[in-house]
Amino acid sequence: MSAELACIERRCRARFPITEVLYNCPKCGGLLEAVYGKPAQSAPELKKLWRERRTSNAALDQSGVWRFREFIPFLDDYAHAVTLREGCTPLLDAPQAARYGGLDRVTFKHQGFNPTGSFKDNGMTCGAAQARRLGMRRVACVSTGNTSASMAAYASAGGLDPIIFIPHGNIAFGKLAQALEYGARTIQVEANFDQILALVRGLADRLGIYLLNSINPFRIEGQKTIMAEMLDQRDWRVPDWVVLPGGNLGNTSAFGKGLRELKEMGLIDRLPRLAVIQAEGAAPFHDLWRAKDRSHLNAVEDPHTLATAIKIGDPVSWPKALFEVAESGGTVEKVSEQEIADAKAVIGRCGIGCEPASAATLAGIRKLTAAGAIRADSDVVAVLTGNVLKDPNYIHEYHLGVLKAPGDVAVMPNFGNPPVVVPNDADRIADLLSS
Ligand code: F0G
């Protein structure tokens, strides 16, 4: 099937070969996306094919991304694909979290079950495949942590050299540890995410390194499959809302594009509404959404939040994300550090757990139901983007009651569960446990 890169700007829409190394439109500077001709199969045929592959032992079929390859048909040779069996993440019911969020019911699509513990694996398997197809040797990304962990794994698995750039002292330890273990050359720059992204975009061109940030359109293609898998798991019943955290806004762009395409292909007959949740100290997209003039995003100069994954002040994918949220009839909300911390502990108490950025979803749901924007009886899927083990320091400090938000503001352990230190004395311990 034909696949091309297209500029997303309506006044431009220039097209380029799928094999060109491009991140922005050479004509107008707009963002690029992958576009395809009509698939050969009908909607019922695709549903059947994708479901049947779940019983297959072939590597590509076991991947929750490549299982949907007719939905992301940019490769001409699947020998380039690198799979660690990404995707295949569960939908989990969580009655306690639903109550906390003001809903009758909520379902978590938990992307933390991925091989490197975040939704980035869905995109990275595609980004790494495209890098191999283009014959690139070195790949690079700037990251708040999860992209780098994922890229390190997929690049190493696919025989590429990973180089990662991260803000010095500002990423969760689990993520840094992964990058080191998976063998990435790791460069900690004394600057914030947005500054490093600008730096590395220049370096990538100069040194012929393939950039695997979410401006890379193939990452977005892979992340679309999160929505396809979620719908397949629900026998194609469309939820009312899909709620997700927003940082650089690649995922919002991917979900919106994926859902629109599934509708165009006839697999669903309506779009769920997208609700994007940001942290208060890093909420430029929220401010844009509320602004009268949405033609320009005002970057946050010095973004701050303990949810380091979404500590981004100048999200590159905002034009795509803005279009998708509007197209879906969705909304954008922001939540405080305290709200994120408490929602995270509630998700933990459900036996599920997630990293701080992911918990912004439940905090946002609570706020949106209280405001009447989401009804209690709505069918809501919330996407948990990262695994609970990504940021153990945050958890330990919250439960001990010593977690401090930026500006030295204490985060109260409203759902704290501190450990108890005891002497080596059976009677004392028995007393403690019977009290
Ligand atoms: N949740 C987690 C756990 C993330 O790691 C990220 C982004 C987001 C949410 C936000 O997603 O950027 O698509 O809006 N992490 C990136 C990184 C920026 O470098 O790992 P987004």
XYZ file of N, CA and C in Angstrom, residues 1-4 15 35-40 70 73 265:
42
model
N 0.843 -1.201 0.000
C 0.000 0.000 0.000
C 0.879 1.252 0.000
N 0.370 2.320 -0.619
C 1.173 3.539 -0.701
C 1.288 4.197 0.672
N 2.482 4.662 1.026
C 2.690 5.400 2.272
C 3.555 6.609 1.947
N 3.165 7.752 2.493
C 3.933 8.983 2.271
C 3.987 9.780 3.559
N 3.681 16.720 0.166
C 3.938 15.296 0.397
C 5.379 14.931 0.046
N 0.847 9.206 5.912
C -0.489 9.031 5.317
C -0.453 7.822 4.382
N -1.589 7.182 4.265
C -1.672 5.919 3.515
C -2.874 5.910 2.581
N -2.828 5.016 1.581
C -4.008 4.756 0.759
C -4.987 3.882 1.535
N -6.096 3.537 0.904
C -7.114 2.704 1.579
C -6.593 1.284 1.781
N -6.873 0.665 2.931
C -6.425 -0.725 3.122
C -7.178 -1.688 2.208
N -6.537 -2.814 1.905
C -7.144 -3.797 1.002
C -8.320 -4.504 1.676
N -1.623 -3.516 9.388
C -2.408 -2.903 8.305
C -2.851 -1.490 8.664
N 0.883 0.936 7.915
C 1.621 0.238 6.841
C 2.712 1.093 6.189
N -11.810 4.260 8.522
C -11.735 2.892 7.997
C -12.993 2.086 8.319
